[in-house]
CSV table of C-alpha atoms and ligand atoms in Angstrom, one decimal:
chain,number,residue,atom,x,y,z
E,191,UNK,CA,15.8,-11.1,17.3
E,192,UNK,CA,16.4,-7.8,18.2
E,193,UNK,CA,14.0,-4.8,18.3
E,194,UNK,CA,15.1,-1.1,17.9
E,195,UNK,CA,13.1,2.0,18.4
E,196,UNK,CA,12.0,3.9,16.1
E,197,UNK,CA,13.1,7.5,16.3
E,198,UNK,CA,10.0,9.8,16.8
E,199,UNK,CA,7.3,7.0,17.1
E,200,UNK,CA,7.7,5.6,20.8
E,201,UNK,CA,4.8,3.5,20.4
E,202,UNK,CA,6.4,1.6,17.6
E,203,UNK,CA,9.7,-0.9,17.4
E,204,UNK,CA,11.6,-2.1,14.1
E,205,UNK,CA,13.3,-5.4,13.4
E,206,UNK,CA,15.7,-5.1,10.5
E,207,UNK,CA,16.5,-8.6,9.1
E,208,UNK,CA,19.1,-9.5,6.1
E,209,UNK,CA,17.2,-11.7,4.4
E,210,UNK,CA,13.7,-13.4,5.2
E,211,UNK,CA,10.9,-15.5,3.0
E,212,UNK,CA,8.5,-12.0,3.0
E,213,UNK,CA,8.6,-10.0,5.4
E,214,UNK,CA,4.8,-9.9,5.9
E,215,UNK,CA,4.8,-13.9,6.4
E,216,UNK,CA,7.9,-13.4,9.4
E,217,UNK,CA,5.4,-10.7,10.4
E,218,UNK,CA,2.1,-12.8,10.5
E,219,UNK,CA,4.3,-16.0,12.4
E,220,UNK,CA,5.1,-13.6,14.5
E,221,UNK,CA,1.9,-12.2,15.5
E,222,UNK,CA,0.4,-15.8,15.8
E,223,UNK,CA,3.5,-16.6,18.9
E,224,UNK,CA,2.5,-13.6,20.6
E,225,UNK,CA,4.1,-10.5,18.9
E,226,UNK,CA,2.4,-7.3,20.4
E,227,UNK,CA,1.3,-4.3,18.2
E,228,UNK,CA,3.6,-1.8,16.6
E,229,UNK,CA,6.1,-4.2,14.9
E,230,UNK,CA,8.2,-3.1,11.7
E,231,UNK,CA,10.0,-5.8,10.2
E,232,UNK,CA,12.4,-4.9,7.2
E,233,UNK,CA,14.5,-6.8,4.9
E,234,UNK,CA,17.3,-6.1,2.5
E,235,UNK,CA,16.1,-9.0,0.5
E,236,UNK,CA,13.2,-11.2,0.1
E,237,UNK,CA,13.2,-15.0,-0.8
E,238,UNK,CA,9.5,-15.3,-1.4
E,239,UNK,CA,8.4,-11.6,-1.4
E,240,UNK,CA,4.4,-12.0,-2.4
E,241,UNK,CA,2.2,-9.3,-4.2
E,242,UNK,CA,-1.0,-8.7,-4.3
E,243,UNK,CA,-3.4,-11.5,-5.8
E,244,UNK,CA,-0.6,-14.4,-5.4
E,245,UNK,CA,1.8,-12.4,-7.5
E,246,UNK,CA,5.2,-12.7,-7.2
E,247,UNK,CA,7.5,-9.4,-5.6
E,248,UNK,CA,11.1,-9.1,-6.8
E,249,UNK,CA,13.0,-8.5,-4.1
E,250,UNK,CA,16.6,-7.6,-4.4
E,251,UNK,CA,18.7,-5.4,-2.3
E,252,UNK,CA,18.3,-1.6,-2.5
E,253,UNK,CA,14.2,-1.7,-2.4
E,254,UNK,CA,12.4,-0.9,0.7
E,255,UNK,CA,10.6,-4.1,1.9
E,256,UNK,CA,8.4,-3.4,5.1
E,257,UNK,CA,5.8,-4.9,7.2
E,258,UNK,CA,4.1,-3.2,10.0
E,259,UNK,CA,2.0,-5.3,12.4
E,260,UNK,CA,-1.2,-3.9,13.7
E,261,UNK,CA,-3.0,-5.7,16.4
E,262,UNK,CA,-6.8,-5.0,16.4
E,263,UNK,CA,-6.1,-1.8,14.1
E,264,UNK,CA,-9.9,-0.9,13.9
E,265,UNK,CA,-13.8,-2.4,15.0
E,266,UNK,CA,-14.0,-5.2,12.1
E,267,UNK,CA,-16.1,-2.6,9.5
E,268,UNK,CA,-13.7,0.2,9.2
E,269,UNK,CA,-10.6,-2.7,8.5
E,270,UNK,CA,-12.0,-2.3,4.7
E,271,UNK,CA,-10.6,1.3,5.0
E,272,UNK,CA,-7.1,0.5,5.7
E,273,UNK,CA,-5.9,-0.4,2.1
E,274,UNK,CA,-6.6,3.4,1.0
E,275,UNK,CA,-4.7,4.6,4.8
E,276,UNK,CA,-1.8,2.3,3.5
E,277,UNK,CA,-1.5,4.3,-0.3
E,278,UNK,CA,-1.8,7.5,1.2
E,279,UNK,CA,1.0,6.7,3.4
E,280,UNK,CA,3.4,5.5,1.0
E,281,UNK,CA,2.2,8.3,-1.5
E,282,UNK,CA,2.8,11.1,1.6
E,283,UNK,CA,6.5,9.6,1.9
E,284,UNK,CA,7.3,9.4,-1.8
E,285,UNK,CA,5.5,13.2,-1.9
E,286,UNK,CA,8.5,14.3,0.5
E,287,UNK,CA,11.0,13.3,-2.0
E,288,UNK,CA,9.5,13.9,-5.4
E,289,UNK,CA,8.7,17.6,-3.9
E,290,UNK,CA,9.9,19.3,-7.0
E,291,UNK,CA,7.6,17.2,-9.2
E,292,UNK,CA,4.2,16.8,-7.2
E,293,UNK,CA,2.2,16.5,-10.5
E,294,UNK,CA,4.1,13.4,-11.4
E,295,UNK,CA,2.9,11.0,-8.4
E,296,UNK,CA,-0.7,9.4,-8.2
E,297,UNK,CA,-2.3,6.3,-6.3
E,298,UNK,CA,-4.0,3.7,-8.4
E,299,UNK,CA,-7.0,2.1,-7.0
E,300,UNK,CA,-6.4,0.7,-4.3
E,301,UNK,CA,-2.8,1.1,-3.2
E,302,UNK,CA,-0.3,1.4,-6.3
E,303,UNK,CA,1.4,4.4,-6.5
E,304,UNK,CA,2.3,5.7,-9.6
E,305,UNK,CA,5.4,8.2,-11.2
E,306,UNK,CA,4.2,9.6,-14.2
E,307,UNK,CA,1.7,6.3,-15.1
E,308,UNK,CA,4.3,4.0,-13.8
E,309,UNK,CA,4.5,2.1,-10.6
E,310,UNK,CA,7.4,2.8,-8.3
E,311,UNK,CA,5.6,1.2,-4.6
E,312,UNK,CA,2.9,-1.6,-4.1
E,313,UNK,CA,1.1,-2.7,-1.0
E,314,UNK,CA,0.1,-6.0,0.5
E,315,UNK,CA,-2.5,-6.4,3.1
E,316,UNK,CA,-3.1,-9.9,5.0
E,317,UNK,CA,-4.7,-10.8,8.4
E,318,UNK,CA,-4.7,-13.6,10.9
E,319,UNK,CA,-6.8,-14.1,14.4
E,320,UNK,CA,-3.9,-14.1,17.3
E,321,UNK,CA,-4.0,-15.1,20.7
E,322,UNK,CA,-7.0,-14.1,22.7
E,323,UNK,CA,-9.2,-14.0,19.9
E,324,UNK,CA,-7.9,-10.6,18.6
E,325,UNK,CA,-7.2,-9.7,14.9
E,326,UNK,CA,-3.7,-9.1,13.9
E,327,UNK,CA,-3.7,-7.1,10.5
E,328,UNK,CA,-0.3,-6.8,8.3
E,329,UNK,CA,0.6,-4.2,5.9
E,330,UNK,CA,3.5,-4.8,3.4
E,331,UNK,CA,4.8,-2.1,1.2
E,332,UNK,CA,7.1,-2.4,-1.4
E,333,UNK,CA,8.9,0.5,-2.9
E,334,UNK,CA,11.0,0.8,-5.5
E,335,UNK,CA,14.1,2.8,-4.9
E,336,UNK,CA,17.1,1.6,-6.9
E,337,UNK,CA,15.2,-0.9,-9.5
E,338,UNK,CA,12.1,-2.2,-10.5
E,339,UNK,CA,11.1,-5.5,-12.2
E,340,UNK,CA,10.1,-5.2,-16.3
E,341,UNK,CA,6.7,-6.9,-16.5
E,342,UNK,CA,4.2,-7.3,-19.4
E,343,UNK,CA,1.5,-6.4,-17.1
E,344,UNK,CA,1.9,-2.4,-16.3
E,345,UNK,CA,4.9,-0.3,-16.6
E,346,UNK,CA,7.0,0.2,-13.7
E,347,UNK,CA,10.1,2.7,-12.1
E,348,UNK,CA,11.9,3.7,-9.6
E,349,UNK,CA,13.5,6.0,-7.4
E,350,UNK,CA,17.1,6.8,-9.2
E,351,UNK,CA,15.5,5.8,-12.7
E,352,UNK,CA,13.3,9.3,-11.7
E,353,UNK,CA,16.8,11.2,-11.0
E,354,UNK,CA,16.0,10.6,-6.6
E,355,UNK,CA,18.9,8.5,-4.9
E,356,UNK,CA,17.4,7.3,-1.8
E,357,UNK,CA,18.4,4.0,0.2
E,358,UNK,CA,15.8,1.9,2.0
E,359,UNK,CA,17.2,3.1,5.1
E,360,UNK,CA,15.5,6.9,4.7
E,361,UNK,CA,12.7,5.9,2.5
E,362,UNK,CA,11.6,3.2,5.5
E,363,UNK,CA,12.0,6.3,8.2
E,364,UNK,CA,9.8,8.7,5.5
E,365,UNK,CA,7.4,5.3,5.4
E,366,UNK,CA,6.9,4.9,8.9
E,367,UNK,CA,6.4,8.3,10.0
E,368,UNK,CA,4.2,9.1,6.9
E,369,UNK,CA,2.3,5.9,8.2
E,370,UNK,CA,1.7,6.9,11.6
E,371,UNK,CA,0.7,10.4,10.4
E,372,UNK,CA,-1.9,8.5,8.0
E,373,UNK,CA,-2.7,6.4,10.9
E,374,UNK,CA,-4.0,9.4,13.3
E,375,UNK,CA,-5.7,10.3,11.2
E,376,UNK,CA,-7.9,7.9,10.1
E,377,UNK,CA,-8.7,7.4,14.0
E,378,UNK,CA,-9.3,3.7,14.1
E,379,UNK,CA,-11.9,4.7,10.8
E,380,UNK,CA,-13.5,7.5,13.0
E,381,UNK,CA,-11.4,9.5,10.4
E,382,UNK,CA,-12.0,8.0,7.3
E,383,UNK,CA,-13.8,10.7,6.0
E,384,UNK,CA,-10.5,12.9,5.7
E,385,UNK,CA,-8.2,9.8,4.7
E,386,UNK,CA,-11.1,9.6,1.5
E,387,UNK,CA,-10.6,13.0,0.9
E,388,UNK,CA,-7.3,13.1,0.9
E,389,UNK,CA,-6.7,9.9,-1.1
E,390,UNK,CA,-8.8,11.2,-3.4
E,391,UNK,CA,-7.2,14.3,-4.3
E,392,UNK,CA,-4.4,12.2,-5.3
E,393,UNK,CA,-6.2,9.8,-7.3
E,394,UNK,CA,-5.4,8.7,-10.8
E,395,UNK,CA,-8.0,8.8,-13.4
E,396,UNK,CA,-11.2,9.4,-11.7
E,397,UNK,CA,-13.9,10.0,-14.0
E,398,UNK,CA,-11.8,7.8,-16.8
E,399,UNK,CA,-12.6,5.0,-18.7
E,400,UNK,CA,-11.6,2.2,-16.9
E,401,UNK,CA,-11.3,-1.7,-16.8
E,402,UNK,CA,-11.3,-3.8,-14.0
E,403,UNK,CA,-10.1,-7.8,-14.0
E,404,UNK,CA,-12.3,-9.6,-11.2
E,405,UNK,CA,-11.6,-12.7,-10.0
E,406,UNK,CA,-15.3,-13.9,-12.4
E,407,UNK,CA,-13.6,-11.6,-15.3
E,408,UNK,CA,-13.3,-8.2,-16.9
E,409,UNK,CA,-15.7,-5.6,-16.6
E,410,UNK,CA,-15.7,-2.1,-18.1
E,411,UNK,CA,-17.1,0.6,-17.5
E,412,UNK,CA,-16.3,4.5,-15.5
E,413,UNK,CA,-14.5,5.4,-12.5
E,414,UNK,CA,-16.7,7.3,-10.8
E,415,UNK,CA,-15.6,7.7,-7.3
E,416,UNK,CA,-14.9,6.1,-4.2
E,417,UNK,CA,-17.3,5.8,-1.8
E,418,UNK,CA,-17.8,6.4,2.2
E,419,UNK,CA,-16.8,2.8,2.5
E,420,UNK,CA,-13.6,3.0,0.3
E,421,UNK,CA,-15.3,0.4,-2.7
E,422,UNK,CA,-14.5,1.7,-6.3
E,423,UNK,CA,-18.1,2.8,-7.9
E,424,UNK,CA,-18.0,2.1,-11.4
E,425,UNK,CA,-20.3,3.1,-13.5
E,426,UNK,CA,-21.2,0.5,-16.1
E,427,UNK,CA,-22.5,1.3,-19.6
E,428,UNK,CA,-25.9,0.4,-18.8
E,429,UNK,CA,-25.7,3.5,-16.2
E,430,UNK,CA,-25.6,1.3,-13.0
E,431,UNK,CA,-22.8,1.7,-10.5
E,432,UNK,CA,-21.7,-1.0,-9.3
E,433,UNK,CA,-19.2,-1.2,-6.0
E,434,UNK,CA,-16.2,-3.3,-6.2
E,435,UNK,CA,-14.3,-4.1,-3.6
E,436,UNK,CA,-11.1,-5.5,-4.9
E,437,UNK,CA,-9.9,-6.3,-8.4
E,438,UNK,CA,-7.0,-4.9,-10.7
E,439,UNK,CA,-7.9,-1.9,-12.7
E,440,UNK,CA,-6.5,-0.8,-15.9
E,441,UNK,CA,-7.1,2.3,-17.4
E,442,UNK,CA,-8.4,2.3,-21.3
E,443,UNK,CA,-5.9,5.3,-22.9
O,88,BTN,C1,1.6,-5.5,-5.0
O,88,BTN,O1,1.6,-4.4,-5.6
O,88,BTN,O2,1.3,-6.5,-5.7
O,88,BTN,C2,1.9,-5.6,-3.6
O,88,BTN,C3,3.4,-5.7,-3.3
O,88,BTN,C4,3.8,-5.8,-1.9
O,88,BTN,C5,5.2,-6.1,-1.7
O,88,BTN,C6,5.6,-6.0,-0.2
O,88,BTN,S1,7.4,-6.1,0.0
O,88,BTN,C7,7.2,-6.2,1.7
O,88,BTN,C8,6.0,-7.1,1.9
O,88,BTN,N1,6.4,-8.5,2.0
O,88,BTN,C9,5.9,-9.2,0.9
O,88,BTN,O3,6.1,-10.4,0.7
O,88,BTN,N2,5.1,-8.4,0.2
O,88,BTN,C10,5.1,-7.0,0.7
């Protein structure tokens, strides 16, 4: 399969496929035979395109499906980080586009970003050890640009639904550069600091009323902050903040 440069980012490569099972799995496989760092895979469509917590990703033509393929991205304690580099890389590529309407766009905790409450681009993180004992790490976004999916669970857009025609062509070159700008900055973690910062200036609903389903249930409570280590600190009626790591968060109004 054929690799192609990327225009602007020499240290990366791009394989553009028609149709694949997720683009994330083709990416993992191909990390485990061997596949150095830098890979973007994208695909039109998706057979079997996976969202977070074993949920299923619509995948139809005129979305943005893409993978990137990081090969021992970080030392193991600063990998936590990456979901919050990931949102503020899709959030700085979908910024360029919604320029006339900054306002509108947000990241939910940890990686959904939002168009006025509604979300338009979702992220999927999954690793595997690769040859030599290393740690490949692959990051899948999902963004909306000609449809979305109508689901019970949260309300959702995209792109020309907000009045923005953009093909998954641009949106992956805005995605990748916006990625590798994100990346540099958070210096292998040494930079996390500023990627906090910066993620959560574009926040949505810290300091709101908040409920989070965990994989042991619901809990309630305030979202306070994010802390050095990127873990959601909500505090819980009883006053004690509690750190959470991972989890699906719903906001109360
Ligand atoms: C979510 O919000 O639940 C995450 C959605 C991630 C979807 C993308 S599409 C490209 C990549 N391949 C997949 O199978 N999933 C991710």
């Amino acid at each position: 399969m054929h690799r192609e440069p990327i225009a602007g980012l020499p240290n990366w490569r791009h394989l553009a496929v028609d149709r694949v099972d997720s683009t994330n799995s083709e990416a993992l496989r191909l990390a485990v035979a061997g596949e150095p760092d830098g890979l973007w895979i994208t695909a039109r469509s998706q057979s079997a395109g996976r969202g977070r917590r074993g949920r299923i990703w619509a995948s139809e033509p005129g979305n943005l499906h893409a993978s990137l393929l990081l090969v021992d991205p970080a030392p193991a304690p600063a990998l936590a980080n990456l979901p919050l580099v990931a949102a503020l890389a899709a959030w700085r590529a979908l910024r360029q586009i919604l320029e006339r309407v900054p306002a509108a766009l947000s990241i939910k905790w940890p990686n959904d970003i939002l168009v006025d409450g509604a979300k338009i681009s979702g992220v999927l993180l999954e690793s595997t050890a690769v040859p030599g004992g290393r740690m490949a790490v692959v990051i899948g976004w999902g963004i909306n640009c000609a449809h979305h999916p109508e689901t019970a669970m949260y309300p959702a857009t995209n792109l020309a639904a907000c009045g923005f025609s953009v093909t998954p062509e641009e949106m992956f070159l805005r995605l990748a550069a916006a990625t590798a700008a994100s990346l540099a900055e958070w210096n292998r973690g040494a930079g996390f600091g500023e990627t906090r910062l910066a993620w959560r200036r574009a926040a949505h609903g810290l300091g709101q009323q908040v409920e989070l389903q965990l994989p042991e249930g619901p809990v309630a409570g305030w979202f306070e902050d994010i802390d050095p280590e990127g873990h959601l600190c909500l505090r819980q009626p009883d006053g004690v903040v509690r750190r959470i790591f991972a989890g699906d968060l719903f906001f109360r109004n």
